[in-house]
Short mmCIF file of N, CA and C and ligand atoms in Angstrom, two decimals:
data_model
loop_
_atom_site.label_atom_id
_atom_site.label_comp_id
_atom_site.label_asym_id
_atom_site.label_seq_id
_atom_site.Cartn_x
_atom_site.Cartn_y
_atom_site.Cartn_z
N MET A 1 -55.18 1.02 23.96
CA MET A 1 -55.05 1.08 22.51
C MET A 1 -53.61 0.73 22.15
N LYS A 2 -53.49 -0.02 21.06
CA LYS A 2 -52.15 -0.40 20.61
C LYS A 2 -51.84 0.34 19.31
N PHE A 3 -50.61 0.82 19.25
CA PHE A 3 -50.17 1.54 18.07
C PHE A 3 -48.80 1.03 17.66
N SER A 4 -48.48 1.27 16.41
CA SER A 4 -47.10 1.02 15.99
C SER A 4 -46.48 2.35 15.62
N LYS A 5 -45.16 2.39 15.64
CA LYS A 5 -44.46 3.64 15.35
C LYS A 5 -44.47 3.93 13.86
N GLY A 6 -44.75 5.17 13.54
CA GLY A 6 -44.68 5.62 12.15
C GLY A 6 -43.42 6.43 11.94
N ARG A 7 -43.57 7.54 11.26
CA ARG A 7 -42.41 8.40 10.99
C ARG A 7 -41.98 9.14 12.25
N ALA A 8 -40.73 9.51 12.29
CA ALA A 8 -40.23 10.34 13.39
C ALA A 8 -39.70 11.64 12.78
N PHE A 9 -40.03 12.75 13.43
CA PHE A 9 -39.63 14.08 12.94
C PHE A 9 -38.83 14.79 14.04
N LEU A 10 -37.72 15.36 13.65
CA LEU A 10 -36.95 16.20 14.58
C LEU A 10 -36.64 17.48 13.85
N PHE A 11 -37.04 18.62 14.43
CA PHE A 11 -36.86 19.88 13.71
C PHE A 11 -36.77 21.04 14.69
N ARG A 12 -36.27 22.16 14.18
CA ARG A 12 -36.19 23.39 14.96
C ARG A 12 -37.22 24.36 14.43
N VAL A 13 -37.97 24.96 15.34
CA VAL A 13 -39.00 25.93 14.96
C VAL A 13 -38.35 27.30 14.82
N PRO A 14 -38.67 28.04 13.76
CA PRO A 14 -38.08 29.37 13.58
C PRO A 14 -38.43 30.33 14.72
N GLU A 15 -37.47 31.18 15.08
CA GLU A 15 -37.69 32.19 16.11
C GLU A 15 -38.88 33.06 15.73
N GLY A 16 -39.68 33.40 16.74
CA GLY A 16 -40.83 34.29 16.53
C GLY A 16 -42.13 33.57 16.24
N GLU A 17 -42.06 32.29 15.90
CA GLU A 17 -43.31 31.54 15.64
C GLU A 17 -44.02 31.26 16.97
N GLU A 18 -45.34 31.13 16.89
CA GLU A 18 -46.10 30.70 18.08
C GLU A 18 -46.05 29.17 18.09
N LEU A 19 -45.55 28.61 19.18
CA LEU A 19 -45.18 27.20 19.19
C LEU A 19 -46.36 26.25 18.98
N LEU A 20 -47.46 26.47 19.70
CA LEU A 20 -48.58 25.54 19.61
C LEU A 20 -49.17 25.54 18.19
N ARG A 21 -49.34 26.72 17.63
CA ARG A 21 -49.88 26.82 16.27
C ARG A 21 -48.93 26.13 15.28
N TYR A 22 -47.63 26.33 15.47
CA TYR A 22 -46.65 25.75 14.55
C TYR A 22 -46.72 24.23 14.58
N ILE A 23 -46.82 23.65 15.79
CA ILE A 23 -46.89 22.19 15.91
C ILE A 23 -48.18 21.67 15.26
N ASN A 24 -49.29 22.36 15.50
CA ASN A 24 -50.55 21.95 14.86
C ASN A 24 -50.45 22.02 13.34
N GLU A 25 -49.86 23.07 12.83
CA GLU A 25 -49.73 23.21 11.38
C GLU A 25 -48.76 22.18 10.81
N PHE A 26 -47.70 21.89 11.56
CA PHE A 26 -46.75 20.86 11.12
C PHE A 26 -47.45 19.51 11.01
N ALA A 27 -48.27 19.18 12.01
CA ALA A 27 -48.99 17.90 12.01
C ALA A 27 -49.95 17.83 10.83
N LYS A 28 -50.66 18.91 10.57
CA LYS A 28 -51.60 18.93 9.43
C LYS A 28 -50.85 18.77 8.11
N LYS A 29 -49.78 19.56 7.97
CA LYS A 29 -49.01 19.56 6.72
C LYS A 29 -48.43 18.19 6.43
N ASN A 30 -48.02 17.48 7.48
CA ASN A 30 -47.39 16.18 7.30
C ASN A 30 -48.35 15.01 7.53
N ASN A 31 -49.62 15.35 7.73
CA ASN A 31 -50.65 14.33 7.92
C ASN A 31 -50.33 13.39 9.08
N VAL A 32 -49.86 13.97 10.19
CA VAL A 32 -49.65 13.21 11.42
C VAL A 32 -50.96 13.27 12.20
N LEU A 33 -51.70 12.16 12.23
CA LEU A 33 -53.02 12.14 12.86
C LEU A 33 -52.93 11.73 14.33
N MET A 34 -51.92 10.91 14.64
CA MET A 34 -51.71 10.43 16.00
C MET A 34 -50.22 10.50 16.27
N GLY A 35 -49.84 10.87 17.50
CA GLY A 35 -48.41 10.88 17.79
C GLY A 35 -48.11 11.40 19.17
N THR A 36 -46.83 11.37 19.50
CA THR A 36 -46.36 11.98 20.74
C THR A 36 -45.43 13.11 20.38
N VAL A 37 -45.36 14.10 21.27
CA VAL A 37 -44.57 15.30 21.03
C VAL A 37 -43.70 15.56 22.24
N SER A 38 -42.45 15.90 22.01
CA SER A 38 -41.61 16.40 23.10
C SER A 38 -40.73 17.50 22.52
N ALA A 39 -40.24 18.37 23.42
CA ALA A 39 -39.41 19.47 22.95
C ALA A 39 -38.64 20.08 24.11
N ILE A 40 -37.57 20.80 23.75
CA ILE A 40 -36.85 21.65 24.68
C ILE A 40 -36.54 22.95 23.95
N GLY A 41 -36.17 23.99 24.71
CA GLY A 41 -35.84 25.26 24.08
C GLY A 41 -36.06 26.41 25.03
N SER A 42 -36.64 27.49 24.50
CA SER A 42 -36.83 28.70 25.27
C SER A 42 -38.02 29.46 24.67
N LEU A 43 -38.94 29.91 25.54
CA LEU A 43 -40.15 30.60 25.07
C LEU A 43 -40.26 31.99 25.68
N ARG A 44 -40.84 32.89 24.88
CA ARG A 44 -41.09 34.27 25.35
C ARG A 44 -42.57 34.43 25.70
N ASN A 45 -42.81 35.08 26.81
CA ASN A 45 -44.17 35.43 27.24
C ASN A 45 -45.16 34.27 27.12
N PRO A 46 -44.79 33.12 27.67
CA PRO A 46 -45.70 31.97 27.54
C PRO A 46 -46.96 32.13 28.37
N LYS A 47 -48.04 31.55 27.88
CA LYS A 47 -49.30 31.49 28.63
C LYS A 47 -49.59 30.02 28.88
N ILE A 48 -49.84 29.69 30.15
CA ILE A 48 -50.15 28.31 30.49
C ILE A 48 -51.47 28.25 31.23
N GLY A 49 -52.15 27.13 31.08
CA GLY A 49 -53.46 26.97 31.68
C GLY A 49 -53.44 26.00 32.84
N TYR A 50 -54.30 26.31 33.82
CA TYR A 50 -54.57 25.39 34.93
C TYR A 50 -56.07 25.09 34.86
N PHE A 51 -56.42 23.81 34.72
CA PHE A 51 -57.84 23.48 34.59
C PHE A 51 -58.50 23.49 35.96
N ASP A 52 -59.44 24.40 36.14
CA ASP A 52 -60.20 24.53 37.39
C ASP A 52 -61.40 23.59 37.30
N GLU A 53 -61.31 22.48 38.02
CA GLU A 53 -62.34 21.45 37.90
C GLU A 53 -63.71 21.97 38.31
N ALA A 54 -63.76 22.77 39.37
CA ALA A 54 -65.05 23.29 39.85
C ALA A 54 -65.66 24.24 38.83
N ALA A 55 -64.82 25.07 38.22
CA ALA A 55 -65.32 26.05 37.25
C ALA A 55 -65.54 25.43 35.87
N GLY A 56 -64.90 24.28 35.62
CA GLY A 56 -65.05 23.62 34.32
C GLY A 56 -64.35 24.35 33.20
N GLY A 57 -63.27 25.05 33.53
CA GLY A 57 -62.53 25.78 32.49
C GLY A 57 -61.12 26.08 32.95
N TYR A 58 -60.34 26.64 32.02
CA TYR A 58 -58.94 26.93 32.32
C TYR A 58 -58.76 28.33 32.90
N ASN A 59 -57.95 28.40 33.97
CA ASN A 59 -57.39 29.69 34.40
C ASN A 59 -56.10 29.86 33.61
N VAL A 60 -55.92 31.01 32.98
CA VAL A 60 -54.72 31.22 32.19
C VAL A 60 -53.72 32.05 32.98
N ILE A 61 -52.50 31.51 33.07
CA ILE A 61 -51.40 32.18 33.77
C ILE A 61 -50.50 32.79 32.69
N GLU A 62 -50.37 34.12 32.72
CA GLU A 62 -49.56 34.80 31.71
C GLU A 62 -48.21 35.13 32.31
N LEU A 63 -47.16 34.56 31.76
CA LEU A 63 -45.81 34.83 32.23
C LEU A 63 -45.16 35.82 31.28
N SER A 64 -44.41 36.78 31.83
CA SER A 64 -43.75 37.72 30.94
C SER A 64 -42.25 37.54 31.02
N GLY A 65 -41.61 37.67 29.87
CA GLY A 65 -40.18 37.47 29.79
C GLY A 65 -39.87 36.16 29.08
N THR A 66 -38.60 35.77 29.16
CA THR A 66 -38.14 34.57 28.46
C THR A 66 -37.90 33.46 29.47
N TYR A 67 -38.43 32.30 29.17
CA TYR A 67 -38.35 31.14 30.07
C TYR A 67 -37.71 29.97 29.35
N GLU A 68 -36.89 29.24 30.10
CA GLU A 68 -36.37 27.97 29.56
C GLU A 68 -37.54 27.02 29.35
N LEU A 69 -37.60 26.43 28.17
CA LEU A 69 -38.55 25.35 27.96
C LEU A 69 -37.84 24.08 28.43
N VAL A 70 -37.99 23.82 29.73
CA VAL A 70 -37.25 22.73 30.37
C VAL A 70 -37.75 21.39 29.85
N SER A 71 -39.05 21.32 29.69
CA SER A 71 -39.65 20.08 29.22
C SER A 71 -40.98 20.38 28.56
N LEU A 72 -41.26 19.70 27.49
CA LEU A 72 -42.56 19.77 26.82
C LEU A 72 -42.95 18.35 26.48
N SER A 73 -44.14 17.97 26.88
CA SER A 73 -44.63 16.66 26.46
C SER A 73 -46.09 16.76 26.09
N GLY A 74 -46.48 15.96 25.13
CA GLY A 74 -47.86 16.01 24.70
C GLY A 74 -48.16 14.97 23.66
N ASN A 75 -49.32 15.12 23.06
CA ASN A 75 -49.73 14.15 22.03
C ASN A 75 -50.53 14.85 20.95
N VAL A 76 -50.66 14.13 19.86
CA VAL A 76 -51.48 14.60 18.73
C VAL A 76 -52.57 13.56 18.49
N SER A 77 -53.79 14.03 18.39
CA SER A 77 -54.90 13.17 18.00
C SER A 77 -55.86 14.05 17.21
N LEU A 78 -57.05 13.55 16.92
CA LEU A 78 -57.98 14.35 16.13
C LEU A 78 -58.95 15.12 17.03
N LYS A 79 -59.27 16.31 16.60
CA LYS A 79 -60.33 17.10 17.22
C LYS A 79 -61.01 17.85 16.09
N ASP A 80 -62.32 17.73 16.00
CA ASP A 80 -63.06 18.33 14.89
C ASP A 80 -62.49 17.89 13.54
N GLY A 81 -62.02 16.64 13.49
CA GLY A 81 -61.56 16.06 12.23
C GLY A 81 -60.16 16.45 11.80
N GLU A 82 -59.45 17.23 12.65
CA GLU A 82 -58.12 17.68 12.26
C GLU A 82 -57.11 17.34 13.35
N PRO A 83 -55.82 17.19 12.98
CA PRO A 83 -54.81 16.93 14.01
C PRO A 83 -54.79 18.07 15.04
N PHE A 84 -54.70 17.67 16.30
CA PHE A 84 -54.77 18.62 17.40
C PHE A 84 -53.73 18.23 18.44
N ALA A 85 -52.85 19.16 18.77
CA ALA A 85 -51.79 18.88 19.76
C ALA A 85 -52.23 19.33 21.14
N HIS A 86 -52.14 18.42 22.10
CA HIS A 86 -52.39 18.72 23.51
C HIS A 86 -51.04 18.65 24.20
N ILE A 87 -50.62 19.79 24.76
CA ILE A 87 -49.25 19.91 25.21
C ILE A 87 -49.15 20.52 26.61
N HIS A 88 -48.29 19.93 27.44
CA HIS A 88 -47.98 20.48 28.75
C HIS A 88 -46.50 20.86 28.78
N VAL A 89 -46.20 21.88 29.58
CA VAL A 89 -44.82 22.39 29.62
C VAL A 89 -44.36 22.63 31.05
N ALA A 90 -43.05 22.52 31.23
CA ALA A 90 -42.38 23.01 32.42
C ALA A 90 -41.46 24.13 31.96
N LEU A 91 -41.61 25.31 32.60
CA LEU A 91 -40.89 26.51 32.19
C LEU A 91 -40.04 27.02 33.34
N GLY A 92 -38.76 27.28 33.07
CA GLY A 92 -37.85 27.71 34.12
C GLY A 92 -37.53 29.19 34.03
N ASP A 93 -37.53 29.89 35.19
CA ASP A 93 -37.17 31.31 35.17
C ASP A 93 -35.68 31.48 35.49
N SER A 94 -35.26 32.75 35.66
CA SER A 94 -33.82 33.03 35.82
C SER A 94 -33.26 32.50 37.13
N ASP A 95 -34.12 32.17 38.08
CA ASP A 95 -33.67 31.55 39.33
C ASP A 95 -33.68 30.03 39.25
N GLY A 96 -34.17 29.50 38.15
CA GLY A 96 -34.29 28.05 38.03
C GLY A 96 -35.59 27.52 38.60
N SER A 97 -36.46 28.43 39.02
CA SER A 97 -37.77 27.98 39.50
C SER A 97 -38.65 27.58 38.32
N LEU A 98 -39.52 26.62 38.57
CA LEU A 98 -40.36 26.11 37.50
C LEU A 98 -41.82 26.56 37.61
N TYR A 99 -42.39 26.85 36.47
CA TYR A 99 -43.83 27.01 36.32
C TYR A 99 -44.28 25.88 35.40
N GLY A 100 -45.48 25.43 35.57
CA GLY A 100 -45.92 24.36 34.69
C GLY A 100 -47.40 24.39 34.44
N GLY A 101 -47.80 23.83 33.30
CA GLY A 101 -49.22 23.74 33.00
C GLY A 101 -49.45 23.36 31.56
N HIS A 102 -50.69 23.58 31.18
CA HIS A 102 -51.19 23.27 29.83
C HIS A 102 -50.78 24.43 28.92
N LEU A 103 -50.07 24.13 27.85
CA LEU A 103 -49.59 25.21 26.98
C LEU A 103 -50.75 25.85 26.23
N VAL A 104 -50.91 27.15 26.43
CA VAL A 104 -51.94 27.92 25.72
C VAL A 104 -51.28 28.62 24.52
N GLU A 105 -50.16 29.29 24.75
CA GLU A 105 -49.37 29.83 23.66
C GLU A 105 -48.00 30.24 24.17
N GLY A 106 -47.07 30.35 23.25
CA GLY A 106 -45.73 30.80 23.60
C GLY A 106 -44.97 31.13 22.35
N GLU A 107 -44.30 32.28 22.37
CA GLU A 107 -43.49 32.68 21.22
C GLU A 107 -42.13 32.01 21.31
N VAL A 108 -41.72 31.43 20.22
CA VAL A 108 -40.46 30.68 20.20
C VAL A 108 -39.26 31.62 20.17
N PHE A 109 -38.34 31.42 21.12
CA PHE A 109 -36.98 31.95 20.98
C PHE A 109 -36.17 30.82 20.34
N VAL A 110 -36.22 29.65 20.99
CA VAL A 110 -35.64 28.43 20.43
C VAL A 110 -36.59 27.29 20.74
N ALA A 111 -36.81 26.40 19.79
CA ALA A 111 -37.58 25.19 20.08
C ALA A 111 -37.10 24.05 19.20
N GLU A 112 -36.64 23.00 19.85
CA GLU A 112 -36.24 21.77 19.18
C GLU A 112 -37.29 20.72 19.50
N VAL A 113 -38.00 20.31 18.47
CA VAL A 113 -39.21 19.49 18.65
C VAL A 113 -39.00 18.10 18.06
N PHE A 114 -39.47 17.10 18.80
CA PHE A 114 -39.48 15.72 18.31
C PHE A 114 -40.93 15.25 18.27
N ILE A 115 -41.35 14.73 17.12
CA ILE A 115 -42.69 14.15 16.99
C ILE A 115 -42.55 12.71 16.52
N GLN A 116 -43.16 11.81 17.28
CA GLN A 116 -43.21 10.40 16.88
C GLN A 116 -44.62 10.09 16.41
N GLU A 117 -44.77 9.84 15.13
CA GLU A 117 -46.08 9.47 14.60
C GLU A 117 -46.46 8.07 15.10
N LEU A 118 -47.74 7.89 15.42
CA LEU A 118 -48.26 6.58 15.81
C LEU A 118 -49.32 6.15 14.80
N LEU A 119 -49.26 4.88 14.44
CA LEU A 119 -50.19 4.33 13.44
C LEU A 119 -51.11 3.32 14.10
N GLY A 120 -52.35 3.31 13.71
CA GLY A 120 -53.31 2.37 14.28
C GLY A 120 -54.67 3.05 14.32
N GLU A 121 -55.44 2.68 15.31
CA GLU A 121 -56.76 3.27 15.44
C GLU A 121 -56.64 4.76 15.77
N ILE A 122 -57.53 5.57 15.22
CA ILE A 122 -57.46 7.01 15.42
C ILE A 122 -58.30 7.39 16.65
N LEU A 123 -57.72 8.15 17.54
CA LEU A 123 -58.45 8.67 18.69
C LEU A 123 -58.94 10.08 18.36
N GLU A 124 -60.19 10.36 18.70
CA GLU A 124 -60.74 11.69 18.45
C GLU A 124 -61.28 12.26 19.75
N ARG A 125 -60.98 13.54 19.97
CA ARG A 125 -61.45 14.22 21.18
C ARG A 125 -62.90 14.66 21.02
N LYS A 126 -63.69 14.43 22.08
CA LYS A 126 -65.09 14.85 22.08
C LYS A 126 -65.36 15.63 23.37
N PRO A 127 -66.15 16.68 23.27
CA PRO A 127 -66.46 17.48 24.47
C PRO A 127 -67.15 16.61 25.53
N GLN A 128 -66.70 16.78 26.79
CA GLN A 128 -67.25 16.02 27.91
C GLN A 128 -68.01 16.97 28.84
N GLU A 129 -68.79 16.37 29.73
CA GLU A 129 -69.56 17.19 30.67
C GLU A 129 -68.66 18.00 31.61
N ASN A 130 -67.44 17.52 31.84
CA ASN A 130 -66.54 18.22 32.76
C ASN A 130 -65.86 19.43 32.14
N GLY A 131 -66.18 19.73 30.87
CA GLY A 131 -65.60 20.91 30.23
C GLY A 131 -64.38 20.61 29.38
N LEU A 132 -63.85 19.37 29.49
CA LEU A 132 -62.67 18.99 28.71
C LEU A 132 -63.09 18.25 27.44
N SER A 133 -62.21 18.23 26.46
CA SER A 133 -62.41 17.41 25.26
C SER A 133 -61.50 16.20 25.39
N LEU A 134 -62.11 15.01 25.53
CA LEU A 134 -61.31 13.81 25.81
C LEU A 134 -61.65 12.71 24.82
N TRP A 135 -60.75 11.71 24.78
CA TRP A 135 -61.00 10.53 23.97
C TRP A 135 -62.11 9.70 24.62
N ASP A 136 -62.88 9.03 23.80
CA ASP A 136 -63.95 8.19 24.34
C ASP A 136 -63.41 6.96 25.05
N VAL A 137 -62.32 6.42 24.53
CA VAL A 137 -61.76 5.20 25.12
C VAL A 137 -60.76 5.57 26.20
N GLU A 138 -60.65 4.70 27.20
CA GLU A 138 -59.74 5.01 28.30
C GLU A 138 -58.56 4.06 28.35
N GLU A 139 -58.53 3.05 27.48
CA GLU A 139 -57.36 2.18 27.46
C GLU A 139 -57.18 1.61 26.07
ZN1 LIG B 1 -53.80 19.90 29.17
#
């Protein structure tokens, strides 16, 4: 799929907000239907998912404490007709060790977020037999 760049947003999320919900609401409020997301910062008590292919669902890993948001990358597309952010994170602990996975939720201590809107054909997620919601097109 080919897209052109639309608006670019750079912002800081207020402390105490739940990051995934905030990004989804930001996309809805600004009518960002397609885009890429990246961020850095620090999250409290993040929950990350590991997709268990055999089970067809996510195992949720609950981390307690404050973790560096070393890297966040993801995208925005449509799901059930609304903007939906799919986000993966790398989280660092006090030893510098990393945990990583699919972001389920995380309370913001600090989050600096960049969203690049993409314009063109709209991709929509549809439930698949493997338990995931994926785009119909693969390229
Ligand atoms: Zn994921």
